[in-house]
PDB file of C-alpha atoms in Angstrom:
ATOM      1  CA  GLN A   1       7.994   6.677 -10.403  1.00 80.00           C
ATOM      2  CA  GLN A   2       4.439   6.793  -9.139  1.00 90.00           C
ATOM      3  CA  PRO A   3       1.722   5.323 -11.400  1.00 95.00           C
ATOM      4  CA  VAL A   4      -1.056   7.757 -12.293  1.00 96.00           C
ATOM      5  CA  GLN A   5      -4.614   6.945 -11.335  1.00 97.00           C
ATOM      6  CA  SER A   6      -7.755   8.433 -12.832  1.00 96.00           C
ATOM      7  CA  PRO A   7     -10.206   9.679 -11.912  1.00 97.00           C
ATOM      8  CA  GLN A   8      -9.145  11.076  -8.536  1.00 96.00           C
ATOM      9  CA  ALA A   9     -12.665  10.658  -7.214  1.00 97.00           C
ATOM     10  CA  VAL A  10     -15.973   9.259  -8.386  1.00 97.00           C
ATOM     11  CA  ILE A  11     -19.457   9.301  -6.883  1.00 97.00           C
ATOM     12  CA  LEU A  12     -21.962   6.612  -7.782  1.00 96.00           C
ATOM     13  CA  ARG A  13     -25.440   5.533  -6.865  1.00 97.00           C
ATOM     14  CA  GLU A  14     -25.933   1.923  -5.875  1.00 97.00           C
ATOM     15  CA  GLY A  15     -26.110  -0.282  -8.932  1.00 96.00           C
ATOM     16  CA  GLU A  16     -24.039   1.974 -11.188  1.00 97.00           C
ATOM     17  CA  ASP A  17     -20.730   0.992 -12.772  1.00 96.00           C
ATOM     18  CA  ALA A  18     -17.310   2.599 -12.532  1.00 97.00           C
ATOM     19  CA  VAL A  19     -13.890   2.239 -14.115  1.00 97.00           C
ATOM     20  CA  ILE A  20     -10.639   3.231 -12.416  1.00 98.00           C
ATOM     21  CA  ASN A  21      -7.513   3.513 -14.494  1.00 97.00           C
ATOM     22  CA  CYS A  22      -3.859   3.109 -13.579  1.00 97.00           C
ATOM     23  CA  SER A  23      -1.163   4.085 -16.040  1.00 96.00           C
ATOM     24  CA  SER A  24       2.598   4.362 -16.016  1.00 92.00           C
ATOM     25  CA  SER A  25       5.167   6.223 -18.084  1.00 90.00           C
ATOM     26  CA  LYS A  26       7.519   3.246 -17.755  1.00 87.00           C
ATOM     27  CA  ALA A  27       7.076  -0.463 -18.304  1.00 86.00           C
ATOM     28  CA  LEU A  28       4.491  -2.215 -16.153  1.00 86.00           C
ATOM     29  CA  TYR A  29       5.615  -5.643 -14.973  1.00 86.00           C
ATOM     30  CA  SER A  30       2.567  -6.427 -12.888  1.00 89.00           C
ATOM     31  CA  VAL A  31      -0.263  -4.485 -11.269  1.00 92.00           C
ATOM     32  CA  HIS A  32      -1.675  -4.848  -7.783  1.00 93.00           C
ATOM     33  CA  TRP A  33      -5.018  -3.432  -6.706  1.00 95.00           C
ATOM     34  CA  TYR A  34      -5.867  -2.597  -3.097  1.00 96.00           C
ATOM     35  CA  ARG A  35      -8.908  -1.071  -1.433  1.00 97.00           C
ATOM     36  CA  GLN A  36      -8.835   1.019   1.722  1.00 97.00           C
ATOM     37  CA  LYS A  37     -12.038   1.783   3.597  1.00 96.00           C
ATOM     38  CA  HIS A  38     -12.170   4.956   5.636  1.00 93.00           C
ATOM     39  CA  GLY A  39     -10.045   4.683   8.769  1.00 92.00           C
ATOM     40  CA  GLU A  40      -8.863   1.172   7.933  1.00 95.00           C
ATOM     41  CA  ALA A  41      -5.809  -0.500   6.451  1.00 95.00           C
ATOM     42  CA  PRO A  42      -5.454  -1.181   2.718  1.00 96.00           C
ATOM     43  CA  VAL A  43      -6.596  -4.663   1.728  1.00 95.00           C
ATOM     44  CA  PHE A  44      -5.377  -6.641  -1.277  1.00 93.00           C
ATOM     45  CA  LEU A  45      -7.948  -7.142  -4.055  1.00 93.00           C
ATOM     46  CA  MET A  46      -6.104  -8.765  -6.928  1.00 91.00           C
ATOM     47  CA  ILE A  47      -2.882  -8.929  -8.876  1.00 90.00           C
ATOM     48  CA  LEU A  48      -2.370  -9.099 -12.634  1.00 90.00           C
ATOM     49  CA  LEU A  49       0.922 -10.657 -13.660  1.00 84.00           C
ATOM     50  CA  LYS A  50       0.749 -10.823 -17.430  1.00 74.00           C
ATOM     51  CA  GLY A  51      -0.132  -8.460 -20.188  1.00 68.00           C
ATOM     52  CA  GLY A  52      -3.623  -9.190 -21.424  1.00 66.00           C
ATOM     53  CA  GLU A  53      -4.606 -10.858 -18.162  1.00 69.00           C
ATOM     54  CA  GLN A  54      -8.056 -10.230 -16.770  1.00 68.00           C
ATOM     55  CA  LYS A  55      -9.238 -11.205 -13.336  1.00 70.00           C
ATOM     56  CA  GLY A  56     -12.476 -11.044 -11.437  1.00 72.00           C
ATOM     57  CA  HIS A  57     -13.464 -10.840  -7.800  1.00 69.00           C
ATOM     58  CA  GLU A  58     -17.249 -10.933  -7.302  1.00 72.00           C
ATOM     59  CA  LYS A  59     -18.397  -7.896  -9.313  1.00 87.00           C
ATOM     60  CA  ILE A  60     -14.965  -6.311  -9.341  1.00 91.00           C
ATOM     61  CA  SER A  61     -12.643  -7.208 -12.188  1.00 92.00           C
ATOM     62  CA  ALA A  62      -9.483  -5.838 -13.742  1.00 93.00           C
ATOM     63  CA  SER A  63      -7.513  -5.904 -16.953  1.00 92.00           C
ATOM     64  CA  PHE A  64      -3.843  -5.340 -17.723  1.00 91.00           C
ATOM     65  CA  ASN A  65      -2.633  -3.954 -21.028  1.00 88.00           C
ATOM     66  CA  GLU A  66       1.123  -4.302 -20.987  1.00 85.00           C
ATOM     67  CA  LYS A  67       1.652  -2.538 -24.309  1.00 86.00           C
ATOM     68  CA  LYS A  68      -0.333   0.504 -23.256  1.00 87.00           C
ATOM     69  CA  GLN A  69       1.286   0.388 -19.807  1.00 91.00           C
ATOM     70  CA  GLN A  70      -2.028   0.569 -18.052  1.00 94.00           C
ATOM     71  CA  SER A  71      -4.518  -1.363 -16.001  1.00 95.00           C
ATOM     72  CA  SER A  72      -8.197  -0.774 -15.382  1.00 95.00           C
ATOM     73  CA  LEU A  73     -10.373  -1.803 -12.457  1.00 96.00           C
ATOM     74  CA  TYR A  74     -14.058  -2.378 -13.240  1.00 95.00           C
ATOM     75  CA  LEU A  75     -16.746  -2.175 -10.588  1.00 95.00           C
ATOM     76  CA  THR A  76     -20.143  -3.311 -11.821  1.00 94.00           C
ATOM     77  CA  ALA A  77     -23.516  -2.942 -10.126  1.00 94.00           C
ATOM     78  CA  SER A  78     -21.800  -1.121  -7.270  1.00 94.00           C
ATOM     79  CA  GLN A  79     -22.779  -1.742  -3.664  1.00 94.00           C
ATOM     80  CA  LEU A  80     -22.466   0.515  -0.631  1.00 96.00           C
ATOM     81  CA  SER A  81     -19.655  -1.741   0.594  1.00 94.00           C
ATOM     82  CA  TYR A  82     -17.528  -0.785  -2.418  1.00 95.00           C
ATOM     83  CA  SER A  83     -16.961   2.705  -1.039  1.00 97.00           C
ATOM     84  CA  GLY A  84     -13.336   3.456  -0.251  1.00 97.00           C
ATOM     85  CA  THR A  85     -10.068   4.485  -1.823  1.00 97.00           C
ATOM     86  CA  TYR A  86      -8.630   2.227  -4.492  1.00 97.00           C
ATOM     87  CA  PHE A  87      -4.885   2.065  -5.067  1.00 97.00           C
ATOM     88  CA  CYS A  88      -2.863   0.462  -7.792  1.00 96.00           C
ATOM     89  CA  GLY A  89       0.694  -0.588  -7.054  1.00 94.00           C
ATOM     90  CA  THR A  90       3.447  -1.564  -9.440  1.00 91.00           C
ATOM     91  CA  PRO A  91       6.920  -3.082  -8.930  1.00 88.00           C
ATOM     92  CA  ASP A  92      10.041  -1.256 -10.009  1.00 81.00           C
ATOM     93  CA  ALA A  93      11.500  -4.157 -11.940  1.00 79.00           C
ATOM     94  CA  PRO A  94      10.441  -7.396 -13.608  1.00 76.00           C
ATOM     95  CA  TRP A  95      10.360 -10.549 -11.563  1.00 70.00           C
ATOM     96  CA  SER A  96      13.798 -12.145 -11.387  1.00 69.00           C
ATOM     97  CA  GLY A  97      13.725 -14.257  -8.273  1.00 63.00           C
ATOM     98  CA  GLY A  98      13.282 -11.531  -5.718  1.00 59.00           C
ATOM     99  CA  SER A  99      13.810  -8.101  -7.202  1.00 55.00           C
ATOM    100  CA  ASN A 100      10.219  -6.913  -7.256  1.00 57.00           C
ATOM    101  CA  TYR A 101       9.712  -7.021  -3.508  1.00 73.00           C
ATOM    102  CA  LYS A 102       8.609  -3.395  -3.284  1.00 85.00           C
ATOM    103  CA  LEU A 103       5.745  -1.575  -4.907  1.00 90.00           C
ATOM    104  CA  THR A 104       5.117   2.038  -5.827  1.00 93.00           C
ATOM    105  CA  PHE A 105       1.504   3.022  -5.269  1.00 95.00           C
ATOM    106  CA  GLY A 106      -0.603   5.570  -7.087  1.00 96.00           C
ATOM    107  CA  LYS A 107      -2.278   8.413  -5.196  1.00 96.00           C
ATOM    108  CA  GLY A 108      -5.570   6.581  -5.086  1.00 96.00           C
ATOM    109  CA  THR A 109      -9.125   6.977  -6.378  1.00 97.00           C
ATOM    110  CA  LEU A 110     -11.832   7.789  -3.858  1.00 97.00           C
ATOM    111  CA  LEU A 111     -15.022   5.913  -4.695  1.00 97.00           C
ATOM    112  CA  THR A 112     -18.238   6.902  -2.943  1.00 97.00           C
ATOM    113  CA  VAL A 113     -21.360   4.831  -3.421  1.00 97.00           C
ATOM    114  CA  ASN A 114     -24.589   6.435  -2.268  1.00 96.00           C
ATOM    115  CA  PRO A 115     -27.979   4.775  -1.739  1.00 94.00           C
TER     116      PRO A 115
ATOM    117  CA  ASN B   1      -4.309 -15.236  13.697  1.00 64.00           C
ATOM    118  CA  ALA B   2      -3.253 -11.631  14.362  1.00 75.00           C
ATOM    119  CA  GLY B   3      -1.492 -10.929  11.024  1.00 94.00           C
ATOM    120  CA  VAL B   4       0.298  -7.568  11.223  1.00 97.00           C
ATOM    121  CA  THR B   5       0.085  -5.656  14.500  1.00 97.00           C
ATOM    122  CA  GLN B   6       1.177  -2.055  14.962  1.00 97.00           C
ATOM    123  CA  THR B   7       1.712  -0.255  18.246  1.00 97.00           C
ATOM    124  CA  PRO B   8       0.802   2.349  19.288  1.00 97.00           C
ATOM    125  CA  LYS B   9      -2.398   3.215  17.427  1.00 96.00           C
ATOM    126  CA  PHE B  10      -2.225   6.918  18.239  1.00 97.00           C
ATOM    127  CA  ARG B  11       0.509   9.224  19.463  1.00 96.00           C
ATOM    128  CA  VAL B  12       1.030  12.925  19.941  1.00 97.00           C
ATOM    129  CA  LEU B  13       4.569  14.250  20.078  1.00 96.00           C
ATOM    130  CA  LYS B  14       6.133  17.636  20.551  1.00 97.00           C
ATOM    131  CA  THR B  15       8.681  18.854  18.019  1.00 97.00           C
ATOM    132  CA  GLY B  16      12.075  17.386  18.796  1.00 97.00           C
ATOM    133  CA  GLN B  17      10.830  14.385  20.760  1.00 97.00           C
ATOM    134  CA  SER B  18      11.694  10.869  19.711  1.00 96.00           C
ATOM    135  CA  MET B  19       9.643   7.717  19.462  1.00 96.00           C
ATOM    136  CA  THR B  20       9.612   4.205  18.054  1.00 97.00           C
ATOM    137  CA  LEU B  21       6.772   2.524  16.207  1.00 98.00           C
ATOM    138  CA  LEU B  22       6.633  -1.235  16.458  1.00 97.00           C
ATOM    139  CA  CYS B  23       5.394  -3.607  13.774  1.00 98.00           C
ATOM    140  CA  ALA B  24       5.011  -7.322  14.455  1.00 98.00           C
ATOM    141  CA  GLN B  25       3.874 -10.038  12.034  1.00 97.00           C
ATOM    142  CA  ASP B  26       3.098 -13.668  12.757  1.00 95.00           C
ATOM    143  CA  MET B  27       2.983 -14.955   9.162  1.00 94.00           C
ATOM    144  CA  ASN B  28       6.698 -15.755   8.858  1.00 94.00           C
ATOM    145  CA  HIS B  29       7.054 -13.202   6.060  1.00 93.00           C
ATOM    146  CA  GLU B  30      10.510 -12.294   4.793  1.00 92.00           C
ATOM    147  CA  TYR B  31       9.668  -8.811   3.594  1.00 93.00           C
ATOM    148  CA  MET B  32       8.449  -5.921   5.707  1.00 95.00           C
ATOM    149  CA  TYR B  33       7.704  -2.298   4.843  1.00 96.00           C
ATOM    150  CA  TRP B  34       6.948   1.047   6.433  1.00 98.00           C
ATOM    151  CA  TYR B  35       4.722   3.517   4.570  1.00 98.00           C
ATOM    152  CA  ARG B  36       3.356   6.916   5.375  1.00 98.00           C
ATOM    153  CA  GLN B  37       0.005   8.107   4.109  1.00 97.00           C
ATOM    154  CA  ASP B  38      -0.828  11.772   3.733  1.00 95.00           C
ATOM    155  CA  PRO B  39      -3.989  13.249   2.179  1.00 90.00           C
ATOM    156  CA  GLY B  40      -3.843  13.114  -1.602  1.00 86.00           C
ATOM    157  CA  MET B  41      -0.398  11.490  -1.650  1.00 89.00           C
ATOM    158  CA  GLY B  42      -1.200   7.799  -1.530  1.00 92.00           C
ATOM    159  CA  LEU B  43       1.125   5.363   0.218  1.00 96.00           C
ATOM    160  CA  ARG B  44       4.779   6.335   0.148  1.00 96.00           C
ATOM    161  CA  LEU B  45       7.479   3.874   1.103  1.00 96.00           C
ATOM    162  CA  ILE B  46       9.801   5.016   3.905  1.00 97.00           C
ATOM    163  CA  HIS B  47      12.042   1.985   4.485  1.00 97.00           C
ATOM    164  CA  TYR B  48      11.788  -1.709   3.869  1.00 94.00           C
ATOM    165  CA  SER B  49      13.506  -4.964   4.778  1.00 94.00           C
ATOM    166  CA  VAL B  50      14.016  -8.148   2.779  1.00 90.00           C
ATOM    167  CA  GLY B  51      15.062 -10.237   5.746  1.00 90.00           C
ATOM    168  CA  GLU B  52      16.254 -10.276   9.329  1.00 93.00           C
ATOM    169  CA  GLY B  53      19.159  -7.880   9.805  1.00 93.00           C
ATOM    170  CA  THR B  54      18.634  -6.057   6.490  1.00 92.00           C
ATOM    171  CA  THR B  55      17.071  -2.675   5.770  1.00 94.00           C
ATOM    172  CA  ALA B  56      16.903  -0.379   2.761  1.00 93.00           C
ATOM    173  CA  LYS B  57      15.681   3.126   1.971  1.00 94.00           C
ATOM    174  CA  GLY B  58      12.436   3.747   0.205  1.00 93.00           C
ATOM    175  CA  GLU B  59      11.044   6.856  -1.418  1.00 93.00           C
ATOM    176  CA  VAL B  60      10.912   9.152   1.648  1.00 96.00           C
ATOM    177  CA  PRO B  61      13.515   7.931   4.206  1.00 97.00           C
ATOM    178  CA  ASP B  62      14.780  11.254   5.600  1.00 96.00           C
ATOM    179  CA  GLY B  63      14.166  11.729   9.311  1.00 96.00           C
ATOM    180  CA  TYR B  64      13.480   8.039   9.957  1.00 98.00           C
ATOM    181  CA  ASN B  65      15.548   5.031  10.954  1.00 97.00           C
ATOM    182  CA  VAL B  66      14.588   1.366  11.061  1.00 97.00           C
ATOM    183  CA  SER B  67      15.802  -1.897  12.492  1.00 97.00           C
ATOM    184  CA  ARG B  68      14.920  -5.524  11.943  1.00 97.00           C
ATOM    185  CA  LEU B  69      16.693  -7.509  14.627  1.00 95.00           C
ATOM    186  CA  LYS B  70      14.108 -10.286  14.566  1.00 96.00           C
ATOM    187  CA  LYS B  71      12.295 -11.617  11.517  1.00 96.00           C
ATOM    188  CA  GLN B  72       8.862 -10.924  12.961  1.00 97.00           C
ATOM    189  CA  ASN B  73       9.530  -7.324  14.057  1.00 97.00           C
ATOM    190  CA  PHE B  74      10.253  -4.143  12.144  1.00 98.00           C
ATOM    191  CA  LEU B  75      10.815  -0.931  14.106  1.00 98.00           C
ATOM    192  CA  LEU B  76      10.490   2.614  12.787  1.00 98.00           C
ATOM    193  CA  GLY B  77      12.220   5.364  14.735  1.00 97.00           C
ATOM    194  CA  LEU B  78      11.881   9.119  14.702  1.00 96.00           C
ATOM    195  CA  GLU B  79      14.915  10.628  16.404  1.00 92.00           C
ATOM    196  CA  SER B  80      13.756  14.257  16.411  1.00 96.00           C
ATOM    197  CA  ALA B  81      10.142  14.599  15.349  1.00 96.00           C
ATOM    198  CA  ALA B  82       9.065  17.446  13.092  1.00 97.00           C
ATOM    199  CA  PRO B  83       5.549  18.690  12.230  1.00 97.00           C
ATOM    200  CA  SER B  84       6.113  17.449   8.649  1.00 97.00           C
ATOM    201  CA  GLN B  85       6.125  13.925  10.058  1.00 97.00           C
ATOM    202  CA  THR B  86       2.494  14.217  11.109  1.00 97.00           C
ATOM    203  CA  SER B  87       0.933  11.376   9.178  1.00 97.00           C
ATOM    204  CA  VAL B  88      -0.637   7.932   9.320  1.00 98.00           C
ATOM    205  CA  TYR B  89       1.996   5.212   9.287  1.00 98.00           C
ATOM    206  CA  PHE B  90       1.317   1.737   7.940  1.00 98.00           C
ATOM    207  CA  CYS B  91       3.435  -1.332   8.258  1.00 98.00           C
ATOM    208  CA  ALA B  92       3.070  -4.206   5.792  1.00 97.00           C
ATOM    209  CA  SER B  93       4.630  -7.602   5.241  1.00 96.00           C
ATOM    210  CA  SER B  94       4.754 -10.082   2.386  1.00 92.00           C
ATOM    211  CA  HIS B  95       6.164 -13.428   1.347  1.00 86.00           C
ATOM    212  CA  THR B  96       8.939 -13.688  -1.175  1.00 78.00           C
ATOM    213  CA  GLY B  97       7.711 -14.541  -4.634  1.00 74.00           C
ATOM    214  CA  ARG B  98       6.403 -12.877  -7.728  1.00 71.00           C
ATOM    215  CA  SER B  99       3.017 -12.012  -6.333  1.00 76.00           C
ATOM    216  CA  ASN B 100       4.368 -10.029  -3.364  1.00 79.00           C
ATOM    217  CA  ILE B 101       0.911  -9.625  -1.832  1.00 89.00           C
ATOM    218  CA  GLN B 102       1.248  -7.188   1.035  1.00 93.00           C
ATOM    219  CA  TYR B 103      -0.681  -7.446   4.289  1.00 95.00           C
ATOM    220  CA  PHE B 104      -1.093  -4.200   6.181  1.00 97.00           C
ATOM    221  CA  GLY B 105      -1.363  -3.348   9.838  1.00 97.00           C
ATOM    222  CA  ALA B 106      -4.135  -1.110  11.147  1.00 96.00           C
ATOM    223  CA  GLY B 107      -1.931   1.987  11.147  1.00 97.00           C
ATOM    224  CA  THR B 108      -0.504   4.487  13.633  1.00 97.00           C
ATOM    225  CA  ARG B 109      -1.839   8.021  13.609  1.00 97.00           C
ATOM    226  CA  LEU B 110       0.963  10.379  14.645  1.00 97.00           C
ATOM    227  CA  SER B 111       0.629  14.089  15.315  1.00 97.00           C
ATOM    228  CA  VAL B 112       3.694  16.253  15.878  1.00 97.00           C
ATOM    229  CA  LEU B 113       2.954  19.628  17.431  1.00 96.00           C
TER     230      LEU B 113
END
């Protein structure tokens, strides 16, 4: 079942902040975040493996709330280079030595950063 | 280091024609995947493979076949193309392990007329 991302699209000016949410109606075992720039391939940003985990990547960070079955991606002081579509992906099963080798991705959030 | 390479990059087919998309990875990954991407639909898994000689169906497998005769290659076939198969196709690969970080190819843009 596909995770639900919100918002579908967001427009920012350089320097503004944004939050992208990813939620699931079933248990979340881990959450992957990818970014895809226009006309390019998706690129891995970060993975959160445990409930309560938070990670950061430059000015992009994420949190994972296992109980609420959701993850949020935070983009602070946005730059033009942050523009693109952000996807969350979740495995279908908990890790058990090889079972979570496929992900289901959300429909994506289009982020546009303007000067 | 090439990573994941897809060929061709673009293709136009007529309804009913067949074609094969090739994906090659040089990272010695066990797992490989084929996705299609349509506007507003995200990435949807077509077929995947957990090792040489194995394949499995994903979310949208109808109308496609795959083969993984060599560990580094994963082929996606369309036996009789339909306009509904107009899409951008991405191949990805990953190591085994809990993190399952996927590395994507540059994509193949396919139009079926």
